[in-house]
Amino acid sequence: DTGVSQDPRHKITKRGQNVTFRCDPISEHNRLYWYRQTLGQGPEFLTYFQNEAQLEKSRLLSDRFSAERPKGSFSTLEIQRTEQGDSAMYLCASSFPSGRLNTEAFFGQGTRLTVV
Amino acid sequence: AQSVTQLDSQVPVFEEAPVELRCNYSSSVSVYLFWYVQYPNQGLQLLLKYLSGSTLVKGINGFEAEFNKSQTSFHLRKPSVHISDTAEYFCAVSPYTGTASKLTFGTGTRLQVTL
């Protein structure tokens, strides 16, 4: 396992269509995060899983967004009825939990979404 | 809540010159601090992190950073840059809560190294 894998790398979609992205974390990691990065900005936290449980969601995650991690391994992020403002890079990251000691998050290469 | 300020959106520098990228943070709780680098159309790669202990942290590619608690800063430095260091650099913090370790990022600093 060489790292966090995201698919697809690029997605162009028409406004109003639904899209789904996949993230495969590093196999030993049970924490998985989704971030969104718009042009010229730093990544912003969207949501976080520990195993299959979605433990936190940002206010950025509107009701058109849904994330799942059904078996505690890979995760999907779906955007329904896409809008031009959804155009961004969607980054996935994974990490170990370590009790009270924070550990680094390893990032995938991202999925760049363009809504036309 | 946490916030991160990277005052310089762009830093131009000549090859082999030293560079400092500035980062200040605000938080009501103790935090861990990170610097990530992002090359065009790529994800983020960790350069270095401060969890505890020595305030001077050394990372990959010759970078280092110093944590200054009184000034709430975590500036990134390199004594001699290379063309290949041209990239976007992000400072980030994560709360020391023992639960979710989500990151809050700054807006990034574009390091442009020229000959």
JSON list of C-alpha atoms in Angstrom, two decimals:
[
{"chain": "A", "resi": 1, "resn": "ASP", "atom": "CA", "xyz": [0.00, 0.00, 0.00]},
{"chain": "A", "resi": 2, "resn": "THR", "atom": "CA", "xyz": [1.73, 3.12, -1.23]},
{"chain": "A", "resi": 3, "resn": "GLY", "atom": "CA", "xyz": [-0.58, 5.81, 0.03]},
{"chain": "A", "resi": 4, "resn": "VAL", "atom": "CA", "xyz": [-4.01, 7.36, -0.13]},
{"chain": "A", "resi": 5, "resn": "SER", "atom": "CA", "xyz": [-5.65, 6.81, -3.52]},
{"chain": "A", "resi": 6, "resn": "GLN", "atom": "CA", "xyz": [-8.41, 8.94, -5.02]},
{"chain": "A", "resi": 7, "resn": "ASP", "atom": "CA", "xyz": [-10.49, 8.29, -8.09]},
{"chain": "A", "resi": 8, "resn": "PRO", "atom": "CA", "xyz": [-11.08, 9.93, -10.48]},
{"chain": "A", "resi": 9, "resn": "ARG", "atom": "CA", "xyz": [-8.30, 12.52, -10.62]},
{"chain": "A", "resi": 10, "resn": "HIS", "atom": "CA", "xyz": [-10.39, 14.84, -12.75]},
{"chain": "A", "resi": 11, "resn": "LYS", "atom": "CA", "xyz": [-14.11, 15.14, -13.31]},
{"chain": "A", "resi": 12, "resn": "ILE", "atom": "CA", "xyz": [-15.97, 17.55, -15.55]},
{"chain": "A", "resi": 13, "resn": "THR", "atom": "CA", "xyz": [-19.73, 17.56, -15.14]},
{"chain": "A", "resi": 14, "resn": "LYS", "atom": "CA", "xyz": [-22.69, 19.64, -16.20]},
{"chain": "A", "resi": 15, "resn": "ARG", "atom": "CA", "xyz": [-24.52, 21.69, -13.63]},
{"chain": "A", "resi": 16, "resn": "GLY", "atom": "CA", "xyz": [-27.30, 19.71, -12.04]},
{"chain": "A", "resi": 17, "resn": "GLN", "atom": "CA", "xyz": [-25.67, 16.31, -12.46]},
{"chain": "A", "resi": 18, "resn": "ASN", "atom": "CA", "xyz": [-24.63, 14.05, -9.59]},
{"chain": "A", "resi": 19, "resn": "VAL", "atom": "CA", "xyz": [-21.02, 13.04, -9.07]},
{"chain": "A", "resi": 20, "resn": "THR", "atom": "CA", "xyz": [-19.33, 10.52, -6.80]},
{"chain": "A", "resi": 21, "resn": "PHE", "atom": "CA", "xyz": [-15.71, 10.37, -5.76]},
{"chain": "A", "resi": 22, "resn": "ARG", "atom": "CA", "xyz": [-13.87, 7.49, -4.15]},
{"chain": "A", "resi": 23, "resn": "CYS", "atom": "CA", "xyz": [-11.05, 7.48, -1.61]},
{"chain": "A", "resi": 24, "resn": "ASP", "atom": "CA", "xyz": [-8.99, 4.46, -0.56]},
{"chain": "A", "resi": 25, "resn": "PRO", "atom": "CA", "xyz": [-7.03, 5.27, 2.59]},
{"chain": "A", "resi": 26, "resn": "ILE", "atom": "CA", "xyz": [-3.82, 3.69, 3.78]},
{"chain": "A", "resi": 27, "resn": "SER", "atom": "CA", "xyz": [-4.95, 0.24, 4.89]},
{"chain": "A", "resi": 28, "resn": "GLU", "atom": "CA", "xyz": [-3.93, 0.46, 8.55]},
{"chain": "A", "resi": 29, "resn": "HIS", "atom": "CA", "xyz": [-5.54, 3.88, 9.05]},
{"chain": "A", "resi": 30, "resn": "ASN", "atom": "CA", "xyz": [-8.99, 3.95, 10.59]},
{"chain": "A", "resi": 31, "resn": "ARG", "atom": "CA", "xyz": [-9.48, 7.72, 10.39]},
{"chain": "A", "resi": 32, "resn": "LEU", "atom": "CA", "xyz": [-10.50, 9.26, 7.08]},
{"chain": "A", "resi": 33, "resn": "TYR", "atom": "CA", "xyz": [-11.07, 12.92, 6.25]},
{"chain": "A", "resi": 34, "resn": "TRP", "atom": "CA", "xyz": [-12.50, 14.85, 3.33]},
{"chain": "A", "resi": 35, "resn": "TYR", "atom": "CA", "xyz": [-11.39, 18.39, 2.55]},
{"chain": "A", "resi": 36, "resn": "ARG", "atom": "CA", "xyz": [-12.31, 20.86, -0.17]},
{"chain": "A", "resi": 37, "resn": "GLN", "atom": "CA", "xyz": [-9.83, 23.26, -1.70]},
{"chain": "A", "resi": 38, "resn": "THR", "atom": "CA", "xyz": [-10.93, 26.11, -3.95]},
{"chain": "A", "resi": 39, "resn": "LEU", "atom": "CA", "xyz": [-8.55, 28.05, -6.14]},
{"chain": "A", "resi": 40, "resn": "GLY", "atom": "CA", "xyz": [-6.11, 30.16, -4.16]},
{"chain": "A", "resi": 41, "resn": "GLN", "atom": "CA", "xyz": [-7.28, 28.87, -0.80]},
{"chain": "A", "resi": 42, "resn": "GLY", "atom": "CA", "xyz": [-6.15, 26.34, 1.73]},
{"chain": "A", "resi": 43, "resn": "PRO", "atom": "CA", "xyz": [-8.05, 23.10, 2.18]},
{"chain": "A", "resi": 44, "resn": "GLU", "atom": "CA", "xyz": [-11.21, 23.29, 4.30]},
{"chain": "A", "resi": 45, "resn": "PHE", "atom": "CA", "xyz": [-12.44, 20.42, 6.44]},
{"chain": "A", "resi": 46, "resn": "LEU", "atom": "CA", "xyz": [-15.66, 18.78, 5.27]},
{"chain": "A", "resi": 47, "resn": "THR", "atom": "CA", "xyz": [-16.13, 15.60, 7.25]},
{"chain": "A", "resi": 48, "resn": "TYR", "atom": "CA", "xyz": [-14.36, 12.87, 9.18]},
{"chain": "A", "resi": 49, "resn": "PHE", "atom": "CA", "xyz": [-14.82, 9.14, 9.80]},
{"chain": "A", "resi": 50, "resn": "GLN", "atom": "CA", "xyz": [-13.44, 6.82, 12.41]},
{"chain": "A", "resi": 51, "resn": "ASN", "atom": "CA", "xyz": [-13.93, 3.35, 10.98]},
{"chain": "A", "resi": 52, "resn": "GLU", "atom": "CA", "xyz": [-17.43, 3.41, 9.47]},
{"chain": "A", "resi": 53, "resn": "ALA", "atom": "CA", "xyz": [-18.79, 6.07, 11.80]},
{"chain": "A", "resi": 54, "resn": "GLN", "atom": "CA", "xyz": [-19.09, 9.62, 10.51]},
{"chain": "A", "resi": 55, "resn": "LEU", "atom": "CA", "xyz": [-18.16, 11.59, 13.60]},
{"chain": "A", "resi": 56, "resn": "GLU", "atom": "CA", "xyz": [-18.12, 15.18, 12.44]},
{"chain": "A", "resi": 57, "resn": "LYS", "atom": "CA", "xyz": [-19.47, 17.25, 9.56]},
{"chain": "A", "resi": 58, "resn": "SER", "atom": "CA", "xyz": [-18.62, 20.83, 8.68]},
{"chain": "A", "resi": 59, "resn": "ARG", "atom": "CA", "xyz": [-21.27, 23.43, 7.98]},
{"chain": "A", "resi": 60, "resn": "LEU", "atom": "CA", "xyz": [-19.72, 23.52, 4.50]},
{"chain": "A", "resi": 61, "resn": "LEU", "atom": "CA", "xyz": [-21.26, 20.11, 3.88]},
{"chain": "A", "resi": 62, "resn": "SER", "atom": "CA", "xyz": [-24.70, 21.09, 2.61]},
{"chain": "A", "resi": 63, "resn": "ASP", "atom": "CA", "xyz": [-27.53, 18.60, 2.24]},
{"chain": "A", "resi": 64, "resn": "ARG", "atom": "CA", "xyz": [-26.46, 18.03, -1.37]},
{"chain": "A", "resi": 65, "resn": "PHE", "atom": "CA", "xyz": [-23.29, 16.40, -0.08]},
{"chain": "A", "resi": 66, "resn": "SER", "atom": "CA", "xyz": [-23.18, 12.93, 1.42]},
{"chain": "A", "resi": 67, "resn": "ALA", "atom": "CA", "xyz": [-20.20, 10.86, 2.48]},
{"chain": "A", "resi": 68, "resn": "GLU", "atom": "CA", "xyz": [-20.08, 7.20, 3.39]},
{"chain": "A", "resi": 69, "resn": "ARG", "atom": "CA", "xyz": [-17.56, 4.68, 4.56]},
{"chain": "A", "resi": 70, "resn": "PRO", "atom": "CA", "xyz": [-19.69, 1.51, 4.68]},
{"chain": "A", "resi": 71, "resn": "LYS", "atom": "CA", "xyz": [-17.10, -1.05, 5.74]},
{"chain": "A", "resi": 72, "resn": "GLY", "atom": "CA", "xyz": [-14.60, 1.21, 7.40]},
{"chain": "A", "resi": 73, "resn": "SER", "atom": "CA", "xyz": [-12.25, 0.97, 4.45]},
{"chain": "A", "resi": 74, "resn": "PHE", "atom": "CA", "xyz": [-12.84, 3.08, 1.32]},
{"chain": "A", "resi": 75, "resn": "SER", "atom": "CA", "xyz": [-15.07, 6.14, 1.37]},
{"chain": "A", "resi": 76, "resn": "THR", "atom": "CA", "xyz": [-17.27, 7.85, -1.19]},
{"chain": "A", "resi": 77, "resn": "LEU", "atom": "CA", "xyz": [-18.28, 11.49, -1.42]},
{"chain": "A", "resi": 78, "resn": "GLU", "atom": "CA", "xyz": [-21.37, 12.22, -3.48]},
{"chain": "A", "resi": 79, "resn": "ILE", "atom": "CA", "xyz": [-22.52, 15.64, -4.61]},
{"chain": "A", "resi": 80, "resn": "GLN", "atom": "CA", "xyz": [-26.08, 15.84, -5.88]},
{"chain": "A", "resi": 81, "resn": "ARG", "atom": "CA", "xyz": [-27.39, 18.53, -8.24]},
{"chain": "A", "resi": 82, "resn": "THR", "atom": "CA", "xyz": [-23.95, 20.03, -8.72]},
{"chain": "A", "resi": 83, "resn": "GLU", "atom": "CA", "xyz": [-23.55, 23.81, -8.86]},
{"chain": "A", "resi": 84, "resn": "GLN", "atom": "CA", "xyz": [-20.74, 25.86, -10.33]},
{"chain": "A", "resi": 85, "resn": "GLY", "atom": "CA", "xyz": [-19.65, 26.79, -6.81]},
{"chain": "A", "resi": 86, "resn": "ASP", "atom": "CA", "xyz": [-18.86, 23.12, -6.19]},
{"chain": "A", "resi": 87, "resn": "SER", "atom": "CA", "xyz": [-15.91, 23.38, -8.57]},
{"chain": "A", "resi": 88, "resn": "ALA", "atom": "CA", "xyz": [-12.88, 22.62, -6.43]},
{"chain": "A", "resi": 89, "resn": "MET", "atom": "CA", "xyz": [-10.24, 20.08, -5.57]},
{"chain": "A", "resi": 90, "resn": "TYR", "atom": "CA", "xyz": [-11.60, 17.43, -3.19]},
{"chain": "A", "resi": 91, "resn": "LEU", "atom": "CA", "xyz": [-8.89, 15.96, -1.02]},
{"chain": "A", "resi": 92, "resn": "CYS", "atom": "CA", "xyz": [-9.00, 12.82, 1.06]},
{"chain": "A", "resi": 93, "resn": "ALA", "atom": "CA", "xyz": [-6.64, 12.09, 3.94]},
{"chain": "A", "resi": 94, "resn": "SER", "atom": "CA", "xyz": [-6.19, 9.27, 6.41]},
{"chain": "A", "resi": 95, "resn": "SER", "atom": "CA", "xyz": [-4.42, 8.79, 9.71]},
{"chain": "A", "resi": 96, "resn": "PHE", "atom": "CA", "xyz": [-4.03, 6.59, 12.73]},
{"chain": "A", "resi": 97, "resn": "PRO", "atom": "CA", "xyz": [-5.74, 7.49, 15.94]},
{"chain": "A", "resi": 98, "resn": "SER", "atom": "CA", "xyz": [-3.30, 7.52, 18.82]},
{"chain": "A", "resi": 99, "resn": "GLY", "atom": "CA", "xyz": [-5.19, 8.22, 21.96]},
{"chain": "A", "resi": 100, "resn": "ARG", "atom": "CA", "xyz": [-4.38, 11.72, 23.01]},
{"chain": "A", "resi": 101, "resn": "LEU", "atom": "CA", "xyz": [-1.41, 12.05, 20.68]},
{"chain": "A", "resi": 102, "resn": "ASN", "atom": "CA", "xyz": [-2.20, 13.60, 17.35]},
{"chain": "A", "resi": 103, "resn": "THR", "atom": "CA", "xyz": [-0.70, 12.00, 14.28]},
{"chain": "A", "resi": 104, "resn": "GLU", "atom": "CA", "xyz": [-0.14, 13.32, 10.82]},
{"chain": "A", "resi": 105, "resn": "ALA", "atom": "CA", "xyz": [-2.70, 13.04, 8.07]},
{"chain": "A", "resi": 106, "resn": "PHE", "atom": "CA", "xyz": [-1.56, 11.56, 4.76]},
{"chain": "A", "resi": 107, "resn": "PHE", "atom": "CA", "xyz": [-3.25, 13.12, 1.75]},
{"chain": "A", "resi": 108, "resn": "GLY", "atom": "CA", "xyz": [-4.26, 11.71, -1.58]},
{"chain": "A", "resi": 109, "resn": "GLN", "atom": "CA", "xyz": [-3.66, 13.55, -4.84]},
{"chain": "A", "resi": 110, "resn": "GLY", "atom": "CA", "xyz": [-7.19, 14.84, -4.93]},
{"chain": "A", "resi": 111, "resn": "THR", "atom": "CA", "xyz": [-10.09, 14.87, -7.37]},
{"chain": "A", "resi": 112, "resn": "ARG", "atom": "CA", "xyz": [-10.47, 18.09, -9.31]},
{"chain": "A", "resi": 113, "resn": "LEU", "atom": "CA", "xyz": [-14.13, 18.78, -10.05]},
{"chain": "A", "resi": 114, "resn": "THR", "atom": "CA", "xyz": [-15.17, 21.27, -12.73]},
{"chain": "A", "resi": 115, "resn": "VAL", "atom": "CA", "xyz": [-18.86, 22.06, -13.04]},
{"chain": "A", "resi": 116, "resn": "VAL", "atom": "CA", "xyz": [-19.79, 23.66, -16.36]},
{"chain": "B", "resi": 1, "resn": "ALA", "atom": "CA", "xyz": [-11.98, 27.33, 17.12]},
{"chain": "B", "resi": 2, "resn": "GLN", "atom": "CA", "xyz": [-8.66, 27.78, 15.42]},
{"chain": "B", "resi": 3, "resn": "SER", "atom": "CA", "xyz": [-7.43, 30.11, 12.68]},
{"chain": "B", "resi": 4, "resn": "VAL", "atom": "CA", "xyz": [-4.19, 30.33, 10.74]},
{"chain": "B", "resi": 5, "resn": "THR", "atom": "CA", "xyz": [-2.77, 33.41, 9.07]},
{"chain": "B", "resi": 6, "resn": "GLN", "atom": "CA", "xyz": [-0.15, 33.28, 6.37]},
{"chain": "B", "resi": 7, "resn": "LEU", "atom": "CA", "xyz": [0.62, 36.92, 5.75]},
{"chain": "B", "resi": 8, "resn": "ASP", "atom": "CA", "xyz": [2.53, 36.47, 2.51]},
{"chain": "B", "resi": 9, "resn": "SER", "atom": "CA", "xyz": [0.53, 35.14, -0.42]},
{"chain": "B", "resi": 10, "resn": "GLN", "atom": "CA", "xyz": [3.63, 35.06, -2.62]},
{"chain": "B", "resi": 11, "resn": "VAL", "atom": "CA", "xyz": [7.35, 35.02, -1.87]},
{"chain": "B", "resi": 12, "resn": "PRO", "atom": "CA", "xyz": [9.77, 35.42, -4.77]},
{"chain": "B", "resi": 13, "resn": "VAL", "atom": "CA", "xyz": [13.36, 34.39, -4.07]},
{"chain": "B", "resi": 14, "resn": "PHE", "atom": "CA", "xyz": [16.51, 33.65, -6.02]},
{"chain": "B", "resi": 15, "resn": "GLU", "atom": "CA", "xyz": [17.99, 30.19, -6.03]},
{"chain": "B", "resi": 16, "resn": "GLU", "atom": "CA", "xyz": [20.45, 29.53, -3.18]},
{"chain": "B", "resi": 17, "resn": "ALA", "atom": "CA", "xyz": [19.05, 32.44, -1.17]},
{"chain": "B", "resi": 18, "resn": "PRO", "atom": "CA", "xyz": [17.50, 31.88, 2.28]},
{"chain": "B", "resi": 19, "resn": "VAL", "atom": "CA", "xyz": [13.74, 32.08, 2.74]},
{"chain": "B", "resi": 20, "resn": "GLU", "atom": "CA", "xyz": [11.27, 32.43, 5.58]},
{"chain": "B", "resi": 21, "resn": "LEU", "atom": "CA", "xyz": [7.55, 31.79, 5.20]},
{"chain": "B", "resi": 22, "resn": "ARG", "atom": "CA", "xyz": [5.51, 33.24, 8.03]},
{"chain": "B", "resi": 23, "resn": "CYS", "atom": "CA", "xyz": [2.67, 31.59, 9.90]},
{"chain": "B", "resi": 24, "resn": "ASN", "atom": "CA", "xyz": [0.68, 32.85, 12.87]},
{"chain": "B", "resi": 25, "resn": "TYR", "atom": "CA", "xyz": [-2.18, 31.03, 14.52]},
{"chain": "B", "resi": 26, "resn": "SER", "atom": "CA", "xyz": [-4.97, 31.68, 16.97]},
{"chain": "B", "resi": 27, "resn": "SER", "atom": "CA", "xyz": [-6.55, 29.07, 19.19]},
{"chain": "B", "resi": 28, "resn": "SER", "atom": "CA", "xyz": [-8.34, 28.82, 22.52]},
{"chain": "B", "resi": 29, "resn": "VAL", "atom": "CA", "xyz": [-6.82, 25.37, 23.11]},
{"chain": "B", "resi": 30, "resn": "SER", "atom": "CA", "xyz": [-3.39, 23.87, 22.69]},
{"chain": "B", "resi": 31, "resn": "VAL", "atom": "CA", "xyz": [-2.60, 22.86, 19.15]},
{"chain": "B", "resi": 32, "resn": "TYR", "atom": "CA", "xyz": [-0.23, 20.83, 17.08]},
{"chain": "B", "resi": 33, "resn": "LEU", "atom": "CA", "xyz": [1.38, 22.63, 14.13]},
{"chain": "B", "resi": 34, "resn": "PHE", "atom": "CA", "xyz": [2.21, 21.46, 10.65]},
{"chain": "B", "resi": 35, "resn": "TRP", "atom": "CA", "xyz": [3.67, 22.67, 7.38]},
{"chain": "B", "resi": 36, "resn": "TYR", "atom": "CA", "xyz": [2.54, 21.00, 4.16]},
{"chain": "B", "resi": 37, "resn": "VAL", "atom": "CA", "xyz": [3.79, 21.52, 0.60]},
{"chain": "B", "resi": 38, "resn": "GLN", "atom": "CA", "xyz": [1.62, 21.22, -2.49]},
{"chain": "B", "resi": 39, "resn": "TYR", "atom": "CA", "xyz": [2.99, 20.94, -6.02]},
{"chain": "B", "resi": 40, "resn": "PRO", "atom": "CA", "xyz": [0.69, 21.84, -8.96]},
{"chain": "B", "resi": 41, "resn": "ASN", "atom": "CA", "xyz": [-2.34, 19.54, -9.26]},
{"chain": "B", "resi": 42, "resn": "GLN", "atom": "CA", "xyz": [-1.08, 17.36, -6.45]},
{"chain": "B", "resi": 43, "resn": "GLY", "atom": "CA", "xyz": [-2.16, 16.56, -2.92]},
{"chain": "B", "resi": 44, "resn": "LEU", "atom": "CA", "xyz": [-0.36, 17.79, 0.17]},
{"chain": "B", "resi": 45, "resn": "GLN", "atom": "CA", "xyz": [2.89, 16.39, 1.49]},
{"chain": "B", "resi": 46, "resn": "LEU", "atom": "CA", "xyz": [3.94, 16.87, 5.09]},
{"chain": "B", "resi": 47, "resn": "LEU", "atom": "CA", "xyz": [7.16, 18.89, 5.47]},
{"chain": "B", "resi": 48, "resn": "LEU", "atom": "CA", "xyz": [7.37, 18.91, 9.25]},
{"chain": "B", "resi": 49, "resn": "LYS", "atom": "CA", "xyz": [5.30, 18.94, 12.42]},
{"chain": "B", "resi": 50, "resn": "TYR", "atom": "CA", "xyz": [5.50, 20.21, 15.96]},
{"chain": "B", "resi": 51, "resn": "LEU", "atom": "CA", "xyz": [3.83, 18.05, 18.60]},
{"chain": "B", "resi": 52, "resn": "SER", "atom": "CA", "xyz": [5.89, 18.78, 21.72]},
{"chain": "B", "resi": 53, "resn": "GLY", "atom": "CA", "xyz": [9.46, 19.08, 22.95]},
{"chain": "B", "resi": 54, "resn": "SER", "atom": "CA", "xyz": [12.13, 21.13, 21.17]},
{"chain": "B", "resi": 55, "resn": "THR", "atom": "CA", "xyz": [10.65, 24.21, 19.56]},
{"chain": "B", "resi": 56, "resn": "LEU", "atom": "CA", "xyz": [13.00, 23.91, 16.57]},
{"chain": "B", "resi": 57, "resn": "VAL", "atom": "CA", "xyz": [11.70, 21.25, 14.23]},
{"chain": "B", "resi": 58, "resn": "LYS", "atom": "CA", "xyz": [13.57, 19.88, 11.24]},
{"chain": "B", "resi": 59, "resn": "GLY", "atom": "CA", "xyz": [11.73, 18.46, 8.28]},
{"chain": "B", "resi": 60, "resn": "ILE", "atom": "CA", "xyz": [12.31, 17.06, 4.85]},
{"chain": "B", "resi": 61, "resn": "ASN", "atom": "CA", "xyz": [14.11, 18.79, 1.99]},
{"chain": "B", "resi": 62, "resn": "GLY", "atom": "CA", "xyz": [16.20, 20.93, 4.35]},
{"chain": "B", "resi": 63, "resn": "PHE", "atom": "CA", "xyz": [13.28, 22.87, 5.83]},
{"chain": "B", "resi": 64, "resn": "GLU", "atom": "CA", "xyz": [12.95, 23.73, 9.49]},
{"chain": "B", "resi": 65, "resn": "ALA", "atom": "CA", "xyz": [10.46, 25.66, 11.60]},
{"chain": "B", "resi": 66, "resn": "GLU", "atom": "CA", "xyz": [10.44, 27.22, 15.03]},
{"chain": "B", "resi": 67, "resn": "PHE", "atom": "CA", "xyz": [7.46, 27.22, 17.35]},
{"chain": "B", "resi": 68, "resn": "ASN", "atom": "CA", "xyz": [7.10, 30.42, 19.35]},
{"chain": "B", "resi": 69, "resn": "LYS", "atom": "CA", "xyz": [4.27, 30.08, 21.84]},
{"chain": "B", "resi": 70, "resn": "SER", "atom": "CA", "xyz": [4.38, 33.67, 23.09]},
{"chain": "B", "resi": 71, "resn": "GLN", "atom": "CA", "xyz": [4.07, 35.02, 19.56]},
{"chain": "B", "resi": 72, "resn": "THR", "atom": "CA", "xyz": [1.79, 32.18, 18.40]},
{"chain": "B", "resi": 73, "resn": "SER", "atom": "CA", "xyz": [4.00, 31.70, 15.37]},
{"chain": "B", "resi": 74, "resn": "PHE", "atom": "CA", "xyz": [5.44, 28.78, 13.47]},
{"chain": "B", "resi": 75, "resn": "HIS", "atom": "CA", "xyz": [7.61, 30.24, 10.71]},
{"chain": "B", "resi": 76, "resn": "LEU", "atom": "CA", "xyz": [9.18, 27.99, 8.09]},
{"chain": "B", "resi": 77, "resn": "ARG", "atom": "CA", "xyz": [12.78, 28.53, 6.99]},
{"chain": "B", "resi": 78, "resn": "LYS", "atom": "CA", "xyz": [15.30, 27.15, 4.56]},
{"chain": "B", "resi": 79, "resn": "PRO", "atom": "CA", "xyz": [18.88, 28.45, 4.39]},
{"chain": "B", "resi": 80, "resn": "SER", "atom": "CA", "xyz": [19.30, 27.88, 0.66]},
{"chain": "B", "resi": 81, "resn": "VAL", "atom": "CA", "xyz": [16.41, 27.24, -1.72]},
{"chain": "B", "resi": 82, "resn": "HIS", "atom": "CA", "xyz": [16.40, 25.30, -4.95]},
{"chain": "B", "resi": 83, "resn": "ILE", "atom": "CA", "xyz": [14.32, 25.69, -8.07]},
{"chain": "B", "resi": 84, "resn": "SER", "atom": "CA", "xyz": [12.51, 22.48, -7.14]},
{"chain": "B", "resi": 85, "resn": "ASP", "atom": "CA", "xyz": [11.21, 24.16, -3.96]},
{"chain": "B", "resi": 86, "resn": "THR", "atom": "CA", "xyz": [8.81, 26.21, -6.09]},
{"chain": "B", "resi": 87, "resn": "ALA", "atom": "CA", "xyz": [5.39, 25.22, -4.75]},
{"chain": "B", "resi": 88, "resn": "GLU", "atom": "CA", "xyz": [2.53, 26.26, -2.49]},
{"chain": "B", "resi": 89, "resn": "TYR", "atom": "CA", "xyz": [3.18, 25.97, 1.23]},
{"chain": "B", "resi": 90, "resn": "PHE", "atom": "CA", "xyz": [0.43, 25.62, 3.81]},
{"chain": "B", "resi": 91, "resn": "CYS", "atom": "CA", "xyz": [0.63, 26.06, 7.54]},
{"chain": "B", "resi": 92, "resn": "ALA", "atom": "CA", "xyz": [-1.95, 24.12, 9.54]},
{"chain": "B", "resi": 93, "resn": "VAL", "atom": "CA", "xyz": [-3.00, 23.49, 13.12]},
{"chain": "B", "resi": 94, "resn": "SER", "atom": "CA", "xyz": [-4.87, 20.69, 14.80]},
{"chain": "B", "resi": 95, "resn": "PRO", "atom": "CA", "xyz": [-6.40, 20.88, 18.29]},
{"chain": "B", "resi": 96, "resn": "TYR", "atom": "CA", "xyz": [-4.87, 18.77, 21.01]},
{"chain": "B", "resi": 97, "resn": "THR", "atom": "CA", "xyz": [-8.18, 17.27, 22.06]},
{"chain": "B", "resi": 98, "resn": "GLY", "atom": "CA", "xyz": [-7.51, 13.56, 21.81]},
{"chain": "B", "resi": 99, "resn": "THR", "atom": "CA", "xyz": [-10.46, 13.13, 19.48]},
{"chain": "B", "resi": 100, "resn": "ALA", "atom": "CA", "xyz": [-10.79, 14.30, 15.91]},
{"chain": "B", "resi": 101, "resn": "SER", "atom": "CA", "xyz": [-7.48, 15.50, 14.52]},
{"chain": "B", "resi": 102, "resn": "LYS", "atom": "CA", "xyz": [-8.86, 17.68, 11.76]},
{"chain": "B", "resi": 103, "resn": "LEU", "atom": "CA", "xyz": [-6.65, 20.38, 10.33]},
{"chain": "B", "resi": 104, "resn": "THR", "atom": "CA", "xyz": [-7.28, 24.09, 9.94]},
{"chain": "B", "resi": 105, "resn": "PHE", "atom": "CA", "xyz": [-5.17, 25.51, 7.12]},
{"chain": "B", "resi": 106, "resn": "GLY", "atom": "CA", "xyz": [-3.91, 28.94, 6.23]},
{"chain": "B", "resi": 107, "resn": "THR", "atom": "CA", "xyz": [-4.51, 30.34, 2.77]},
{"chain": "B", "resi": 108, "resn": "GLY", "atom": "CA", "xyz": [-1.05, 29.33, 1.60]},
{"chain": "B", "resi": 109, "resn": "THR", "atom": "CA", "xyz": [2.15, 31.01, 0.45]},
{"chain": "B", "resi": 110, "resn": "ARG", "atom": "CA", "xyz": [3.36, 30.59, -3.09]},
{"chain": "B", "resi": 111, "resn": "LEU", "atom": "CA", "xyz": [7.16, 30.23, -3.09]},
{"chain": "B", "resi": 112, "resn": "GLN", "atom": "CA", "xyz": [8.61, 31.13, -6.47]},
{"chain": "B", "resi": 113, "resn": "VAL", "atom": "CA", "xyz": [12.30, 30.34, -6.87]},
{"chain": "B", "resi": 114, "resn": "THR", "atom": "CA", "xyz": [14.10, 31.80, -9.85]},
{"chain": "B", "resi": 115, "resn": "LEU", "atom": "CA", "xyz": [17.65, 31.66, -11.20]}
]
